[in-house]
mmCIF file of C-alpha atoms in Angstrom:
data_model
loop_
_atom_site.group_PDB
_atom_site.id
_atom_site.type_symbol
_atom_site.label_atom_id
_atom_site.label_comp_id
_atom_site.label_asym_id
_atom_site.label_seq_id
_atom_site.Cartn_x
_atom_site.Cartn_y
_atom_site.Cartn_z
ATOM 1 C CA UNK F 1 -3.099 -52.809 170.138
ATOM 2 C CA UNK F 2 -5.502 -55.281 168.530
ATOM 3 C CA UNK F 3 -7.760 -57.754 170.319
ATOM 4 C CA UNK F 4 -9.404 -60.970 169.125
ATOM 5 C CA UNK F 5 -12.347 -62.627 170.854
ATOM 6 C CA UNK F 6 -12.995 -66.290 169.943
ATOM 7 C CA UNK F 7 -16.514 -66.878 171.213
ATOM 8 C CA UNK F 8 -18.124 -69.982 172.654
ATOM 9 C CA UNK F 9 -21.138 -70.311 170.347
ATOM 10 C CA UNK F 10 -22.251 -73.954 170.427
ATOM 11 C CA UNK F 11 -20.904 -76.124 167.577
ATOM 12 C CA UNK F 12 -20.263 -73.156 165.303
ATOM 13 C CA UNK F 13 -17.915 -70.210 164.852
ATOM 14 C CA UNK F 14 -17.812 -66.552 165.743
ATOM 15 C CA UNK F 15 -14.680 -64.428 166.088
ATOM 16 C CA UNK F 16 -14.445 -60.690 166.325
ATOM 17 C CA UNK F 17 -11.375 -58.534 165.927
ATOM 18 C CA UNK F 18 -10.837 -54.971 167.072
ATOM 19 C CA UNK F 19 -8.021 -53.748 164.804
ATOM 20 C CA UNK F 20 -5.417 -51.109 165.592
ATOM 21 C CA UNK F 21 -7.362 -48.816 163.260
ATOM 22 C CA UNK F 22 -10.467 -49.141 165.412
ATOM 23 C CA UNK F 23 -12.259 -51.114 162.665
ATOM 24 C CA UNK F 24 -14.168 -54.184 163.761
ATOM 25 C CA UNK F 25 -14.190 -57.441 161.826
ATOM 26 C CA UNK F 26 -16.534 -60.309 162.679
ATOM 27 C CA UNK F 27 -15.794 -63.692 161.120
ATOM 28 C CA UNK F 28 -18.890 -65.942 161.045
ATOM 29 C CA UNK F 29 -21.651 -66.025 163.638
ATOM 30 C CA UNK F 30 -23.651 -68.652 165.496
ATOM 31 C CA UNK F 31 -26.141 -68.689 168.369
ATOM 32 C CA UNK F 32 -26.968 -65.023 167.708
ATOM 33 C CA UNK F 33 -30.411 -64.078 169.000
ATOM 34 C CA UNK F 34 -32.379 -61.091 170.158
ATOM 35 C CA UNK F 35 -31.167 -60.025 173.584
ATOM 36 C CA UNK F 36 -33.655 -60.921 176.319
ATOM 37 C CA UNK F 37 -33.927 -59.544 179.819
ATOM 38 C CA UNK F 38 -31.145 -60.861 182.035
ATOM 39 C CA UNK F 39 -31.859 -64.030 183.934
ATOM 40 C CA UNK F 40 -30.242 -65.615 186.970
ATOM 41 C CA UNK F 41 -27.891 -68.431 186.067
ATOM 42 C CA UNK F 42 -26.787 -69.303 189.585
ATOM 43 C CA UNK F 43 -27.833 -72.951 189.383
ATOM 44 C CA UNK F 44 -26.140 -73.373 186.004
ATOM 45 C CA UNK F 45 -22.876 -71.907 187.257
ATOM 46 C CA UNK F 46 -22.978 -74.121 190.329
ATOM 47 C CA UNK F 47 -23.485 -77.222 188.187
ATOM 48 C CA UNK F 48 -20.700 -76.160 185.833
ATOM 49 C CA UNK F 49 -18.285 -75.635 188.727
ATOM 50 C CA UNK F 50 -18.988 -79.142 189.983
ATOM 51 C CA UNK F 51 -18.339 -80.671 186.566
ATOM 52 C CA UNK F 52 -15.114 -78.684 186.227
ATOM 53 C CA UNK F 53 -13.764 -80.128 189.449
ATOM 54 C CA UNK F 54 -14.469 -83.556 188.013
ATOM 55 C CA UNK F 55 -12.430 -82.683 184.900
ATOM 56 C CA UNK F 56 -15.226 -81.909 182.448
ATOM 57 C CA UNK F 57 -15.508 -78.155 181.969
ATOM 58 C CA UNK F 58 -18.546 -78.556 179.721
ATOM 59 C CA UNK F 59 -18.633 -74.888 178.652
ATOM 60 C CA UNK F 60 -20.236 -75.858 175.335
ATOM 61 C CA UNK F 61 -23.434 -76.358 177.333
ATOM 62 C CA UNK F 62 -23.426 -72.652 178.242
ATOM 63 C CA UNK F 63 -22.740 -70.738 175.022
ATOM 64 C CA UNK F 64 -22.754 -66.962 174.723
ATOM 65 C CA UNK F 65 -25.004 -64.885 172.524
ATOM 66 C CA UNK F 66 -22.660 -62.891 170.232
ATOM 67 C CA UNK F 67 -25.125 -60.003 169.995
ATOM 68 C CA UNK F 68 -25.237 -59.634 173.756
ATOM 69 C CA UNK F 69 -21.476 -60.160 174.088
ATOM 70 C CA UNK F 70 -20.553 -57.467 171.582
ATOM 71 C CA UNK F 71 -23.208 -55.043 172.809
ATOM 72 C CA UNK F 72 -21.926 -55.251 176.381
ATOM 73 C CA UNK F 73 -18.479 -54.297 175.080
ATOM 74 C CA UNK F 74 -19.844 -51.194 173.385
ATOM 75 C CA UNK F 75 -19.984 -52.460 169.795
ATOM 76 C CA UNK F 76 -22.718 -50.892 167.685
ATOM 77 C CA UNK F 77 -21.334 -51.273 164.157
ATOM 78 C CA UNK F 78 -19.199 -53.765 162.271
ATOM 79 C CA UNK F 79 -16.884 -52.591 159.513
ATOM 80 C CA UNK F 80 -16.634 -55.989 157.842
ATOM 81 C CA UNK F 81 -18.479 -59.253 158.323
ATOM 82 C CA UNK F 82 -16.944 -62.408 156.835
ATOM 83 C CA UNK F 83 -19.034 -65.451 155.946
ATOM 84 C CA UNK F 84 -16.212 -67.944 155.517
ATOM 85 C CA UNK F 85 -18.502 -70.349 153.624
ATOM 86 C CA UNK F 86 -22.235 -71.099 153.364
ATOM 87 C CA UNK F 87 -22.776 -73.632 156.187
ATOM 88 C CA UNK F 88 -25.437 -72.759 158.717
ATOM 89 C CA UNK F 89 -23.174 -73.237 161.752
ATOM 90 C CA UNK F 90 -21.297 -70.208 160.446
ATOM 91 C CA UNK F 91 -24.381 -67.996 160.070
ATOM 92 C CA UNK F 92 -26.739 -69.019 162.855
ATOM 93 C CA UNK F 93 -28.614 -65.850 163.802
ATOM 94 C CA UNK F 94 -27.218 -63.780 160.950
ATOM 95 C CA UNK F 95 -30.497 -62.002 160.368
ATOM 96 C CA UNK F 96 -30.791 -60.750 163.951
ATOM 97 C CA UNK F 97 -27.067 -59.886 163.930
ATOM 98 C CA UNK F 98 -27.473 -57.638 160.882
ATOM 99 C CA UNK F 99 -30.637 -56.125 162.352
ATOM 100 C CA UNK F 100 -28.724 -55.224 165.524
ATOM 101 C CA UNK F 101 -25.402 -53.969 164.161
ATOM 102 C CA UNK F 102 -24.754 -51.681 161.229
ATOM 103 C CA UNK F 103 -22.576 -53.734 158.868
ATOM 104 C CA UNK F 104 -20.624 -51.816 156.184
ATOM 105 C CA UNK F 105 -18.869 -54.601 154.238
ATOM 106 C CA UNK F 106 -19.725 -58.242 153.628
ATOM 107 C CA UNK F 107 -17.114 -60.762 152.541
ATOM 108 C CA UNK F 108 -18.802 -63.702 150.847
ATOM 109 C CA UNK F 109 -18.006 -66.465 148.359
ATOM 110 C CA UNK F 110 -19.425 -66.998 144.886
ATOM 111 C CA UNK F 111 -21.173 -70.185 146.019
ATOM 112 C CA UNK F 112 -24.328 -71.689 144.590
ATOM 113 C CA UNK F 113 -25.513 -73.542 147.664
ATOM 114 C CA UNK F 114 -29.195 -74.265 148.149
ATOM 115 C CA UNK F 115 -30.904 -75.884 151.136
ATOM 116 C CA UNK F 116 -34.067 -77.782 150.286
ATOM 117 C CA UNK F 117 -35.592 -78.328 153.730
ATOM 118 C CA UNK F 118 -35.007 -77.240 157.315
ATOM 119 C CA UNK F 119 -37.139 -80.035 158.790
ATOM 120 C CA UNK F 120 -35.304 -81.381 161.834
ATOM 121 C CA UNK F 121 -32.609 -78.720 161.557
ATOM 122 C CA UNK F 122 -31.508 -76.733 164.618
ATOM 123 C CA UNK F 123 -31.023 -73.704 162.331
ATOM 124 C CA UNK F 124 -33.478 -71.113 161.073
ATOM 125 C CA UNK F 125 -34.783 -71.016 157.526
ATOM 126 C CA UNK F 126 -35.222 -67.252 158.032
ATOM 127 C CA UNK F 127 -31.450 -66.966 158.512
ATOM 128 C CA UNK F 128 -30.808 -68.884 155.318
ATOM 129 C CA UNK F 129 -33.249 -66.782 153.323
ATOM 130 C CA UNK F 130 -31.698 -63.616 154.736
ATOM 131 C CA UNK F 131 -28.214 -64.795 153.774
ATOM 132 C CA UNK F 132 -29.411 -65.690 150.245
ATOM 133 C CA UNK F 133 -30.806 -62.184 149.900
ATOM 134 C CA UNK F 134 -27.420 -60.765 150.896
ATOM 135 C CA UNK F 135 -25.702 -63.139 148.427
ATOM 136 C CA UNK F 136 -28.023 -62.781 145.448
ATOM 137 C CA UNK F 137 -29.566 -59.294 145.713
ATOM 138 C CA UNK F 138 -27.323 -56.582 144.280
ATOM 139 C CA UNK F 139 -29.527 -53.817 145.689
ATOM 140 C CA UNK F 140 -28.320 -54.222 149.281
ATOM 141 C CA UNK F 141 -26.991 -51.126 151.040
ATOM 142 C CA UNK F 142 -23.791 -52.824 152.144
ATOM 143 C CA UNK F 143 -20.724 -53.513 150.004
ATOM 144 C CA UNK F 144 -20.438 -57.243 149.167
ATOM 145 C CA UNK F 145 -16.985 -58.494 148.205
ATOM 146 C CA UNK F 146 -16.089 -61.963 146.909
ATOM 147 C CA UNK F 147 -12.353 -62.133 147.352
ATOM 148 C CA UNK F 148 -9.865 -64.735 146.172
ATOM 149 C CA UNK F 149 -6.410 -65.822 147.209
ATOM 150 C CA UNK F 150 -3.931 -62.970 146.925
ATOM 151 C CA UNK F 151 -6.512 -60.183 146.763
ATOM 152 C CA UNK F 152 -5.276 -56.695 147.640
ATOM 153 C CA UNK F 153 -7.561 -53.901 148.660
ATOM 154 C CA UNK F 154 -7.871 -50.648 150.569
ATOM 155 C CA UNK F 155 -8.455 -50.981 154.275
ATOM 156 C CA UNK F 156 -8.168 -54.775 154.562
ATOM 157 C CA UNK F 157 -4.495 -54.951 153.566
ATOM 158 C CA UNK F 158 -3.678 -51.589 151.962
ATOM 159 C CA UNK F 159 -3.774 -48.359 153.947
ATOM 160 C CA UNK F 160 -5.046 -44.941 152.927
ATOM 161 C CA UNK F 161 -1.633 -44.107 151.467
ATOM 162 C CA UNK F 162 -1.799 -47.133 149.159
ATOM 163 C CA UNK F 163 0.876 -48.914 151.189
ATOM 164 C CA UNK F 164 0.751 -52.476 152.502
ATOM 165 C CA UNK F 165 -0.839 -52.830 155.901
ATOM 166 C CA UNK F 166 -4.353 -51.587 156.465
ATOM 167 C CA UNK F 167 -6.120 -53.952 158.857
ATOM 168 C CA UNK F 168 -3.615 -56.688 158.072
ATOM 169 C CA UNK F 169 -6.016 -59.255 156.546
ATOM 170 C CA UNK F 170 -4.484 -61.356 153.761
ATOM 171 C CA UNK F 171 -6.586 -63.857 151.852
ATOM 172 C CA UNK F 172 -4.858 -67.228 151.453
ATOM 173 C CA UNK F 173 -7.915 -69.000 150.096
ATOM 174 C CA UNK F 174 -10.203 -69.715 148.301
ATOM 175 C CA UNK F 175 -9.095 -69.637 144.686
ATOM 176 C CA UNK F 176 -11.529 -69.363 141.788
ATOM 177 C CA UNK F 177 -10.865 -73.021 140.955
ATOM 178 C CA UNK F 178 -11.613 -74.140 144.532
ATOM 179 C CA UNK F 179 -14.943 -72.299 144.498
ATOM 180 C CA UNK F 180 -15.807 -73.717 141.082
ATOM 181 C CA UNK F 181 -15.091 -77.271 142.230
ATOM 182 C CA UNK F 182 -17.045 -76.732 145.454
ATOM 183 C CA UNK F 183 -20.044 -75.588 143.456
ATOM 184 C CA UNK F 184 -19.806 -78.574 141.106
ATOM 185 C CA UNK F 185 -19.443 -81.141 143.902
ATOM 186 C CA UNK F 186 -21.825 -79.396 146.342
ATOM 187 C CA UNK F 187 -19.175 -79.714 149.044
ATOM 188 C CA UNK F 188 -18.421 -76.210 150.238
ATOM 189 C CA UNK F 189 -15.622 -76.639 152.788
ATOM 190 C CA UNK F 190 -12.888 -76.041 150.220
ATOM 191 C CA UNK F 191 -14.471 -72.780 149.092
ATOM 192 C CA UNK F 192 -13.906 -71.440 152.617
ATOM 193 C CA UNK F 193 -11.915 -68.344 153.344
ATOM 194 C CA UNK F 194 -8.572 -68.838 155.064
ATOM 195 C CA UNK F 195 -7.227 -65.536 156.310
ATOM 196 C CA UNK F 196 -3.771 -64.621 157.555
ATOM 197 C CA UNK F 197 -3.911 -61.727 160.036
ATOM 198 C CA UNK F 198 -0.641 -59.811 160.294
ATOM 199 C CA UNK F 199 -0.941 -57.649 163.351
ATOM 200 C CA UNK F 200 1.692 -55.101 162.331
ATOM 201 C CA UNK F 201 4.260 -56.157 164.902
ATOM 202 C CA UNK F 202 5.398 -59.407 163.312
ATOM 203 C CA UNK F 203 2.660 -61.629 164.772
ATOM 204 C CA UNK F 204 0.799 -64.024 162.510
ATOM 205 C CA UNK F 205 -2.673 -65.441 163.212
ATOM 206 C CA UNK F 206 -4.445 -67.812 160.820
ATOM 207 C CA UNK F 207 -8.232 -68.174 160.667
ATOM 208 C CA UNK F 208 -8.858 -71.613 159.144
ATOM 209 C CA UNK F 209 -12.563 -71.501 158.364
ATOM 210 C CA UNK F 210 -13.732 -74.963 157.332
ATOM 211 C CA UNK F 211 -10.850 -75.466 154.893
ATOM 212 C CA UNK F 212 -9.960 -78.989 153.809
ATOM 213 C CA UNK F 213 -7.084 -80.748 152.059
ATOM 214 C CA UNK F 214 -7.187 -79.040 148.652
ATOM 215 C CA UNK F 215 -7.205 -75.647 150.265
ATOM 216 C CA UNK F 216 -4.130 -76.461 152.304
ATOM 217 C CA UNK F 217 -2.369 -77.934 149.311
ATOM 218 C CA UNK F 218 -2.836 -74.565 147.604
ATOM 219 C CA UNK F 219 -1.738 -72.578 150.676
ATOM 220 C CA UNK F 220 1.425 -74.600 151.214
ATOM 221 C CA UNK F 221 2.312 -74.397 147.532
ATOM 222 C CA UNK F 222 1.703 -70.648 147.335
ATOM 223 C CA UNK F 223 2.227 -69.144 150.798
ATOM 224 C CA UNK F 224 4.507 -71.574 152.639
ATOM 225 C CA UNK F 225 6.848 -68.853 153.910
ATOM 226 C CA UNK F 226 3.929 -66.711 155.084
ATOM 227 C CA UNK F 227 2.386 -69.481 157.183
ATOM 228 C CA UNK F 228 5.566 -70.982 158.595
ATOM 229 C CA UNK F 229 5.722 -70.763 162.404
ATOM 230 C CA UNK F 230 2.501 -68.869 163.074
ATOM 231 C CA UNK F 231 1.602 -67.584 166.497
ATOM 232 C CA UNK F 232 -2.042 -68.628 166.670
ATOM 233 C CA UNK F 233 -4.208 -70.919 164.560
ATOM 234 C CA UNK F 234 -7.989 -70.945 164.708
ATOM 235 C CA UNK F 235 -8.347 -74.627 163.885
ATOM 236 C CA UNK F 236 -10.018 -75.515 160.582
ATOM 237 C CA UNK F 237 -13.480 -77.043 160.940
ATOM 238 C CA UNK F 238 -13.559 -76.271 164.677
ATOM 239 C CA UNK F 239 -10.700 -78.783 165.180
ATOM 240 C CA UNK F 240 -12.845 -81.716 164.148
ATOM 241 C CA UNK F 241 -11.192 -84.954 162.990
ATOM 242 C CA UNK F 242 -12.785 -85.361 159.568
ATOM 243 C CA UNK F 243 -10.417 -87.891 158.036
ATOM 244 C CA UNK F 244 -8.221 -85.161 156.598
ATOM 245 C CA UNK F 245 -4.463 -84.644 156.444
ATOM 246 C CA UNK F 246 -2.859 -82.596 159.184
ATOM 247 C CA UNK F 247 0.551 -82.288 157.580
ATOM 248 C CA UNK F 248 0.017 -78.518 157.307
ATOM 249 C CA UNK F 249 0.675 -78.395 161.068
ATOM 250 C CA UNK F 250 4.304 -79.408 160.387
ATOM 251 C CA UNK F 251 4.710 -76.066 158.559
ATOM 252 C CA UNK F 252 2.497 -73.800 160.653
ATOM 253 C CA UNK F 253 3.742 -75.120 164.033
ATOM 254 C CA UNK F 254 1.334 -72.788 165.848
ATOM 255 C CA UNK F 255 2.402 -71.609 169.285
ATOM 256 C CA UNK F 256 -1.255 -71.936 170.282
ATOM 257 C CA UNK F 257 -4.376 -73.314 168.576
ATOM 258 C CA UNK F 258 -7.986 -72.550 169.462
ATOM 259 C CA UNK F 259 -10.578 -75.317 169.016
ATOM 260 C CA UNK F 260 -14.292 -74.711 168.734
ATOM 261 C CA UNK F 261 -16.931 -77.095 170.114
ATOM 262 C CA UNK F 262 -17.661 -80.647 169.086
ATOM 263 C CA UNK F 263 -17.973 -83.942 170.888
ATOM 264 C CA UNK F 264 -14.523 -84.864 172.211
ATOM 265 C CA UNK F 265 -14.413 -88.083 170.170
ATOM 266 C CA UNK F 266 -14.798 -85.971 167.022
ATOM 267 C CA UNK F 267 -11.920 -83.572 167.751
ATOM 268 C CA UNK F 268 -8.476 -84.126 166.250
ATOM 269 C CA UNK F 269 -6.557 -83.950 169.545
ATOM 270 C CA UNK F 270 -4.000 -86.516 168.414
ATOM 271 C CA UNK F 271 -2.868 -84.413 165.442
ATOM 272 C CA UNK F 272 -1.780 -81.714 167.894
ATOM 273 C CA UNK F 273 -0.733 -83.953 170.789
ATOM 274 C CA UNK F 274 1.573 -86.070 168.617
ATOM 275 C CA UNK F 275 3.350 -82.906 167.494
ATOM 276 C CA UNK F 276 3.545 -81.355 170.952
ATOM 277 C CA UNK F 277 1.436 -78.400 169.918
ATOM 278 C CA UNK F 278 -0.566 -76.615 172.619
ATOM 279 C CA UNK F 279 -4.278 -75.970 172.276
ATOM 280 C CA UNK F 280 -7.241 -74.508 174.149
ATOM 281 C CA UNK F 281 -10.881 -75.300 173.491
ATOM 282 C CA UNK F 282 -14.064 -73.312 173.968
ATOM 283 C CA UNK F 283 -15.373 -76.234 175.974
ATOM 284 C CA UNK F 284 -12.564 -75.600 178.495
ATOM 285 C CA UNK F 285 -12.116 -71.845 178.470
ATOM 286 C CA UNK F 286 -15.513 -70.533 177.369
ATOM 287 C CA UNK F 287 -14.591 -67.431 175.326
ATOM 288 C CA UNK F 288 -10.883 -67.008 174.531
ATOM 289 C CA UNK F 289 -9.474 -63.477 174.265
ATOM 290 C CA UNK F 290 -6.206 -62.641 172.522
ATOM 291 C CA UNK F 291 -4.645 -59.265 173.294
ATOM 292 C CA UNK F 292 -1.655 -58.217 171.195
ATOM 293 C CA UNK F 293 0.525 -55.683 172.984
ATOM 294 C CA UNK F 294 3.846 -54.814 171.401
ATOM 295 C CA UNK F 295 5.639 -58.054 170.661
ATOM 296 C CA UNK F 296 3.607 -60.039 173.220
ATOM 297 C CA UNK F 297 0.347 -61.947 172.843
ATOM 298 C CA UNK F 298 -1.620 -62.304 176.088
ATOM 299 C CA UNK F 299 -4.335 -64.961 176.226
ATOM 300 C CA UNK F 300 -7.349 -64.849 178.559
ATOM 301 C CA UNK F 301 -10.329 -67.083 179.262
ATOM 302 C CA UNK F 302 -13.724 -66.020 180.529
ATOM 303 C CA UNK F 303 -14.112 -69.207 182.639
ATOM 304 C CA UNK F 304 -12.448 -68.722 186.000
ATOM 305 C CA UNK F 305 -12.252 -72.364 187.063
ATOM 306 C CA UNK F 306 -10.371 -73.391 183.930
ATOM 307 C CA UNK F 307 -8.034 -70.377 184.205
ATOM 308 C CA UNK F 308 -7.119 -71.223 187.805
ATOM 309 C CA UNK F 309 -6.357 -74.815 186.800
ATOM 310 C CA UNK F 310 -4.341 -73.697 183.801
ATOM 311 C CA UNK F 311 -2.272 -71.050 185.602
ATOM 312 C CA UNK F 312 -2.075 -70.867 189.402
ATOM 313 C CA UNK F 313 -0.912 -67.256 189.071
ATOM 314 C CA UNK F 314 -3.882 -66.178 186.974
ATOM 315 C CA UNK F 315 -5.486 -62.778 187.575
ATOM 316 C CA UNK F 316 -8.710 -61.117 186.534
ATOM 317 C CA UNK F 317 -8.624 -58.393 183.891
ATOM 318 C CA UNK F 318 -11.608 -56.059 184.328
ATOM 319 C CA UNK F 319 -11.299 -54.652 180.803
ATOM 320 C CA UNK F 320 -11.837 -58.061 179.207
ATOM 321 C CA UNK F 321 -13.859 -59.522 182.064
ATOM 322 C CA UNK F 322 -11.612 -62.543 181.719
ATOM 323 C CA UNK F 323 -8.814 -64.421 183.451
ATOM 324 C CA UNK F 324 -5.187 -64.462 182.313
ATOM 325 C CA UNK F 325 -3.898 -67.782 180.951
ATOM 326 C CA UNK F 326 -0.494 -67.189 179.390
ATOM 327 C CA UNK F 327 1.675 -65.076 177.117
ATOM 328 C CA UNK F 328 3.333 -66.204 173.894
#
């Protein structure tokens, strides 16, 4: 049984996977901060409940701290941490995250990004400098990998007997050419990782990073059969409408898509609605939990009000501390 938690972390990304092997993968991080003493949030919850009744769930206003979230679920170490690409909304709080959890492997890209000034930025220059040290300093204790499309390696997609499988992570992108072009143009979305997670029981989950058109042109030319009719898609670029092509959806046809946070007018709802493809957003559900059991995927939300509106027969699962939404 593997489990995926898609966290509500402001306008950024953080996903963690507990694999069948017991290994833990975290893909990106945002809103990570040192855990403070617990506070009472009664008035916030009351306000959120009122807004939910009016139709605006507004969960993006109440993000979780990934460090606190993982710690409460007993996580103390991370086998692999993936920085999909070098944008700060994918590494907000990375320094504190690495100070809190023992990280064994880092997946990174061979990017050359520099940030001149953090004046007016909501992100921390300390986080950027910490990331640059991970990227540029070869004397780090952890293993840093820069993987390209089609990479094969022990533990992530090859098991201890040198057979296909491992943790089921298959790199669809980037390619060396995509990274090279991103470095030349200083536009790093198309050097993003796109990862196909094969759960071992025929289920396919795609993590889209911030991938753009050239990445998907490569994926559809190279891996069309692998990404046809996927079970779950973590929407590229949080689901934002960035003037891109969404024709890849006609191949993937995801049974469910998870959107991150952005202003509603910036999200590409129409690309999914016009194709009749279901979706759930962090702004609705808070954190979204995917539990793969046998040939069934069960989906849960940590926000009770949304769950009760989504499924009148919802129930609370004490293991996940979340409410059942549906099975696919």
